[in-house]
Amino acid sequence: MSFAQRAFGLPVIPPAPKVLPEMRILAFFTLASIFLMPWSGILAEQPGAKDAPELRPLWQQVGSLGPVPRYGHGMVYDAERERVLLFGGAYGFQRLRMDTWEWDGGVWHEAATTGPEARNRFAIAYDEGRGRTVLFGGSTGSGNGAQADTWEWDGVQWQEMEPVLAPDQRSGAAMAYDSKKGRVVLFGGSNHTGGLEDTWEWNGTSWVPVAIAGPPARTRHAMAWDSKRERLVLFGGLESPATRLHDTWEWDGLQWHEITVEGSRPAARHDHAMVWNSETERVMLFGGSGNSGRLADTWEWDGQTWVPLASGGMATRQDHAMAFDAKRGRAVVFGGGIVSFDVLGGGTHEWNGEAWERVTTSGPPARWGHNMVFNPVRNRSVLFGGTDESAINARLDDTWEWDGVRWQRFFSAPPPGRQAFAMAFDAEREHVVVHGGAGVTAGRLDDTWLRAGTTWTEAESEEAPSSRANHAMAYDAAREETVLFGGFAPVILGDTWTWDGSDWDEKQTGGGPSARYMHAVAYDAQRQRVVLFGGFENTWLGDTWEWDGTEWELVSTGGPPNRSWPAMTYDAGRGTVILFGGQAGASRLADTWEWDGTEWRQLAANGPPGRFAHAMTYDSTRGRVVLAAGQGDDPRLLADVWELHWVPYEIPPSARLAGDFNNDGCTNFHDFLFLLENWGVEIDGTPISFGDFLALLENWGSGC
């Protein structure tokens, strides 16, 4: 049974028949070749047969919701690629992660979703000599949890190493790179036998034990390399569940030395973080868990003395991660437990030399079943609700706004948490309208909420649609009312309702779409029609309907393949409805379609990864379609933000020779669609012809 079926109590959906992608491609190209070959000569002789397209669609990832808040993860600075790298950790109670992210100083980008098994409290360090990030051990939560595997990240992918000898399995160890010897050094940690006190070096192929005497056994301590003094510095840790340490040790490449500290020093702690600050040429320490609770103090070590720095700017936390961005001269902190491991630190903080400052928010946690509409009064896209990865029955009640650059959260009393609800923006009354959805304890909901400005209020109506989820709504500007159709409650519904700002009214229609749920609707302002597509009713649907204020009309049974849970919005700049993604069987779809009121056209545009239960709206101020989050493969919640806009059309000669007609670096099905749509079009004096078709065949899959 799928996650959606468990979450909503939905009926079991039969699997769609599987066809190998290679078979589809072969059959498609065979038929296309048969069709095009007789016509290629004729079309090629007509260079002026068509005008060149003026604009082409372009999806761009403009931001990310960022890594979900987490603890027990790891971060390093990749000097070769000038990026901060983040891996793994846990979200909620031991919900382990295996995602890899990169921070470029402005935006988080998800770099990989495969690699080491999901884990937290592993050891990680950057091998500057080899340009590789090294990861060892950690807790995966299975068996005794502690692991003894070694992985390396080369900037593109993770590779598991296979040394003959390796340290025992463990979690809570610490690692740092000894640039003098060109070795990664590991110390301590714990496993089912207790705390460990061994020291190892990694040379890129083998682990070598290098010391016997040293610091007492401990776990969840921190280490950093002092590049000026060529010493590895260790501080604190957990000797036993009740004993925190505040001793300082240094490793000179041969042996450990306990340092007698002059003056004050950080309080005993564990789960803190340390880095080398190349700007001040000192080791820097932040946070952790002390005897009196979580800490938010910052210290520097000069080789003899610990010096406290200005505090403030960041909440107390433990089990966070920190790296020093040498290019930008800033220490970067992400995540950690603030109040408990159920209340985690979101956002990214940087040390500017004098204080900590929050430079970005992670934005909404990755989610699905949320909704988003554009508020032209505030010039913001408004996102609300959904569910995240904290639990199967988690329902979110957070409200966020996207201005095209960053997210901002609003904390006014929101509607109860929910997912799979309907949402629209009432332009006449200037408020967001929310109806129903799947709640936390109350099951499916029948309430109506309005958001004017930044304030939510519950609306009352004598008559209202029954409780339901997976329905859809759009605002009909011509008739100044919001239109609602269908849903699941727990029977499949096929009723039509309108909201005039104060009351709901059920429309008695003599016909219309069959009962369904997980469909999509959008209002076509140019033609003054509400457009409905797809959904599910014991099978996936692919029909298109329009509502004129009085009745529904079936306008198309072709176009996008049958699907449920797509997203749809009206692009006012083009006067067309845009559809993206959805689900058909086990497939997460990644195609983009455009409805002009007469027919559907698939756009030759690469873009977001396949997904369903995502949200999409049109930013009329900036002239862009905005898409956020959703359920991807694995299953995996996505945390990205994409925008679709139209740019002048160009085909560089090198791209054309590679069959990459949409010039996105990948020769694939989208280029074939462009070829069919623009056969005979003159580009730079030469029409699209059979030679371009052959280039497409020869380079299929190149760059993808």
PDB file of N, CA and C in Angstrom, residues 119-123 136-140 144-149 166-174 186-192 194-200 218-219 221:
ATOM      1  N   ARG A 119      22.003   8.138   7.759  1.00  0.00           N
ATOM      2  CA  ARG A 119      22.680   8.012   9.064  1.00  0.00           C
ATOM      3  C   ARG A 119      22.864   9.377   9.693  1.00  0.00           C
ATOM      4  N   ASN A 120      23.266   9.368  10.963  1.00  0.00           N
ATOM      5  CA  ASN A 120      23.677  10.592  11.634  1.00  0.00           C
ATOM      6  C   ASN A 120      24.868  10.297  12.528  1.00  0.00           C
ATOM      7  N   ARG A 121      25.464  11.355  13.051  1.00  0.00           N
ATOM      8  CA  ARG A 121      26.618  11.284  13.964  1.00  0.00           C
ATOM      9  C   ARG A 121      27.764  10.452  13.388  1.00  0.00           C
ATOM     10  N   PHE A 122      28.034  10.681  12.127  1.00  0.00           N
ATOM     11  CA  PHE A 122      29.196  10.092  11.463  1.00  0.00           C
ATOM     12  C   PHE A 122      30.358  11.086  11.560  1.00  0.00           C
ATOM     13  N   ALA A 123      31.532  10.674  11.125  1.00  0.00           N
ATOM     14  CA  ALA A 123      32.697  11.561  11.067  1.00  0.00           C
ATOM     15  C   ALA A 123      32.913  11.967   9.613  1.00  0.00           C
ATOM     16  N   PHE A 136      33.148   8.568   7.469  1.00  0.00           N
ATOM     17  CA  PHE A 136      33.328   7.266   8.127  1.00  0.00           C
ATOM     18  C   PHE A 136      32.249   7.039   9.180  1.00  0.00           C
ATOM     19  N   GLY A 137      31.698   5.798   9.177  1.00  0.00           N
ATOM     20  CA  GLY A 137      30.838   5.327  10.247  1.00  0.00           C
ATOM     21  C   GLY A 137      29.550   6.103  10.416  1.00  0.00           C
ATOM     22  N   GLY A 138      29.132   6.229  11.675  1.00  0.00           N
ATOM     23  CA  GLY A 138      27.865   6.862  12.000  1.00  0.00           C
ATOM     24  C   GLY A 138      26.831   5.843  12.420  1.00  0.00           C
ATOM     25  N   SER A 139      25.643   6.329  12.750  1.00  0.00           N
ATOM     26  CA  SER A 139      24.567   5.464  13.202  1.00  0.00           C
ATOM     27  C   SER A 139      23.462   5.418  12.156  1.00  0.00           C
ATOM     28  N   THR A 140      23.111   4.210  11.734  1.00  0.00           N
ATOM     29  CA  THR A 140      22.039   4.027  10.752  1.00  0.00           C
ATOM     30  C   THR A 140      20.736   3.580  11.398  1.00  0.00           C
ATOM     31  N   ASN A 144      22.870  -2.492  16.130  1.00  0.00           N
ATOM     32  CA  ASN A 144      23.372  -1.578  17.149  1.00  0.00           C
ATOM     33  C   ASN A 144      23.579  -0.188  16.573  1.00  0.00           C
ATOM     34  N   GLY A 145      23.344  -0.046  15.255  1.00  0.00           N
ATOM     35  CA  GLY A 145      23.357   1.274  14.640  1.00  0.00           C
ATOM     36  C   GLY A 145      24.691   1.730  14.123  1.00  0.00           C
ATOM     37  N   ALA A 146      25.781   1.424  14.830  1.00  0.00           N
ATOM     38  CA  ALA A 146      27.091   1.949  14.461  1.00  0.00           C
ATOM     39  C   ALA A 146      27.648   1.231  13.232  1.00  0.00           C
ATOM     40  N   GLN A 147      28.268   2.021  12.333  1.00  0.00           N
ATOM     41  CA  GLN A 147      28.815   1.494  11.086  1.00  0.00           C
ATOM     42  C   GLN A 147      30.331   1.661  11.036  1.00  0.00           C
ATOM     43  N   ALA A 148      30.960   0.969  10.079  1.00  0.00           N
ATOM     44  CA  ALA A 148      32.414   1.043   9.908  1.00  0.00           C
ATOM     45  C   ALA A 148      32.782   1.183   8.437  1.00  0.00           C
ATOM     46  N   ASP A 149      31.902   1.802   7.654  1.00  0.00           N
ATOM     47  CA  ASP A 149      32.163   1.960   6.225  1.00  0.00           C
ATOM     48  C   ASP A 149      32.821   3.309   5.944  1.00  0.00           C
ATOM     49  N   ALA A 166      40.235  -1.248   8.786  1.00  0.00           N
ATOM     50  CA  ALA A 166      39.464  -0.050   9.090  1.00  0.00           C
ATOM     51  C   ALA A 166      39.189   0.011  10.585  1.00  0.00           C
ATOM     52  N   PRO A 167      38.918   1.200  11.114  1.00  0.00           N
ATOM     53  CA  PRO A 167      38.513   1.303  12.517  1.00  0.00           C
ATOM     54  C   PRO A 167      37.253   0.488  12.782  1.00  0.00           C
ATOM     55  N   ASP A 168      37.052   0.109  14.051  1.00  0.00           N
ATOM     56  CA  ASP A 168      35.830  -0.594  14.427  1.00  0.00           C
ATOM     57  C   ASP A 168      34.612   0.288  14.143  1.00  0.00           C
ATOM     58  N   GLN A 169      33.456  -0.349  14.020  1.00  0.00           N
ATOM     59  CA  GLN A 169      32.221   0.406  13.824  1.00  0.00           C
ATOM     60  C   GLN A 169      32.027   1.372  14.986  1.00  0.00           C
ATOM     61  N   ARG A 170      31.459   2.553  14.658  1.00  0.00           N
ATOM     62  CA  ARG A 170      31.288   3.569  15.691  1.00  0.00           C
ATOM     63  C   ARG A 170      30.421   4.717  15.188  1.00  0.00           C
ATOM     64  N   SER A 171      29.894   5.480  16.114  1.00  0.00           N
ATOM     65  CA  SER A 171      29.267   6.762  15.822  1.00  0.00           C
ATOM     66  C   SER A 171      29.834   7.771  16.800  1.00  0.00           C
ATOM     67  N   GLY A 172      29.641   9.046  16.503  1.00  0.00           N
ATOM     68  CA  GLY A 172      30.109  10.088  17.408  1.00  0.00           C
ATOM     69  C   GLY A 172      31.602  10.328  17.371  1.00  0.00           C
ATOM     70  N   ALA A 173      32.312   9.790  16.363  1.00  0.00           N
ATOM     71  CA  ALA A 173      33.740  10.054  16.221  1.00  0.00           C
ATOM     72  C   ALA A 173      33.945  11.433  15.605  1.00  0.00           C
ATOM     73  N   ALA A 174      35.176  11.922  15.593  1.00  0.00           N
ATOM     74  CA  ALA A 174      35.503  13.198  14.958  1.00  0.00           C
ATOM     75  C   ALA A 174      36.679  12.991  14.018  1.00  0.00           C
ATOM     76  N   LEU A 186      41.260  10.416  12.459  1.00  0.00           N
ATOM     77  CA  LEU A 186      40.025  10.071  13.170  1.00  0.00           C
ATOM     78  C   LEU A 186      40.358   9.740  14.614  1.00  0.00           C
ATOM     79  N   PHE A 187      39.512  10.219  15.533  1.00  0.00           N
ATOM     80  CA  PHE A 187      39.688   9.859  16.942  1.00  0.00           C
ATOM     81  C   PHE A 187      38.336   9.578  17.594  1.00  0.00           C
ATOM     82  N   GLY A 188      38.338   8.502  18.436  1.00  0.00           N
ATOM     83  CA  GLY A 188      37.250   8.232  19.362  1.00  0.00           C
ATOM     84  C   GLY A 188      35.930   7.834  18.744  1.00  0.00           C
ATOM     85  N   GLY A 189      34.851   8.145  19.469  1.00  0.00           N
ATOM     86  CA  GLY A 189      33.518   7.691  19.108  1.00  0.00           C
ATOM     87  C   GLY A 189      33.040   6.647  20.094  1.00  0.00           C
ATOM     88  N   SER A 190      31.949   5.977  19.783  1.00  0.00           N
ATOM     89  CA  SER A 190      31.426   4.937  20.662  1.00  0.00           C
ATOM     90  C   SER A 190      30.668   3.905  19.855  1.00  0.00           C
ATOM     91  N   ASN A 191      30.552   2.710  20.431  1.00  0.00           N
ATOM     92  CA  ASN A 191      29.718   1.650  19.856  1.00  0.00           C
ATOM     93  C   ASN A 191      29.120   0.846  21.008  1.00  0.00           C
ATOM     94  N   HIS A 192      28.678  -0.351  20.728  1.00  0.00           N
ATOM     95  CA  HIS A 192      27.997  -1.124  21.766  1.00  0.00           C
ATOM     96  C   HIS A 192      28.916  -1.486  22.932  1.00  0.00           C
ATOM     97  N   GLY A 194      31.044   0.719  24.287  1.00  0.00           N
ATOM     98  CA  GLY A 194      31.292   1.932  25.058  1.00  0.00           C
ATOM     99  C   GLY A 194      32.126   2.922  24.277  1.00  0.00           C
ATOM    100  N   GLY A 195      32.746   3.882  25.013  1.00  0.00           N
ATOM    101  CA  GLY A 195      33.562   4.912  24.378  1.00  0.00           C
ATOM    102  C   GLY A 195      34.872   4.359  23.847  1.00  0.00           C
ATOM    103  N   LEU A 196      35.406   5.003  22.795  1.00  0.00           N
ATOM    104  CA  LEU A 196      36.643   4.569  22.149  1.00  0.00           C
ATOM    105  C   LEU A 196      37.712   5.649  22.276  1.00  0.00           C
ATOM    106  N   GLU A 197      38.988   5.225  22.260  1.00  0.00           N
ATOM    107  CA  GLU A 197      40.094   6.165  22.440  1.00  0.00           C
ATOM    108  C   GLU A 197      41.225   5.904  21.445  1.00  0.00           C
ATOM    109  N   ASP A 198      40.896   5.380  20.292  1.00  0.00           N
ATOM    110  CA  ASP A 198      41.910   5.072  19.291  1.00  0.00           C
ATOM    111  C   ASP A 198      42.029   6.186  18.255  1.00  0.00           C
ATOM    112  N   THR A 199      43.221   6.260  17.645  1.00  0.00           N
ATOM    113  CA  THR A 199      43.520   7.269  16.629  1.00  0.00           C
ATOM    114  C   THR A 199      43.915   6.559  15.337  1.00  0.00           C
ATOM    115  N   TRP A 200      43.345   7.009  14.213  1.00  0.00           N
ATOM    116  CA  TRP A 200      43.601   6.406  12.910  1.00  0.00           C
ATOM    117  C   TRP A 200      43.883   7.493  11.882  1.00  0.00           C
ATOM    118  N   ARG A 218      36.020   8.887  24.500  1.00  0.00           N
ATOM    119  CA  ARG A 218      34.922   9.859  24.466  1.00  0.00           C
ATOM    120  C   ARG A 218      34.175   9.747  23.148  1.00  0.00           C
ATOM    121  N   THR A 219      33.023  10.391  23.107  1.00  0.00           N
ATOM    122  CA  THR A 219      32.219  10.444  21.888  1.00  0.00           C
ATOM    123  C   THR A 219      31.593  11.825  21.779  1.00  0.00           C
ATOM    124  N   HIS A 221      32.635  14.569  20.482  1.00  0.00           N
ATOM    125  CA  HIS A 221      33.573  15.653  20.681  1.00  0.00           C
ATOM    126  C   HIS A 221      33.749  16.397  19.351  1.00  0.00           C
TER     127      HIS A 221
END
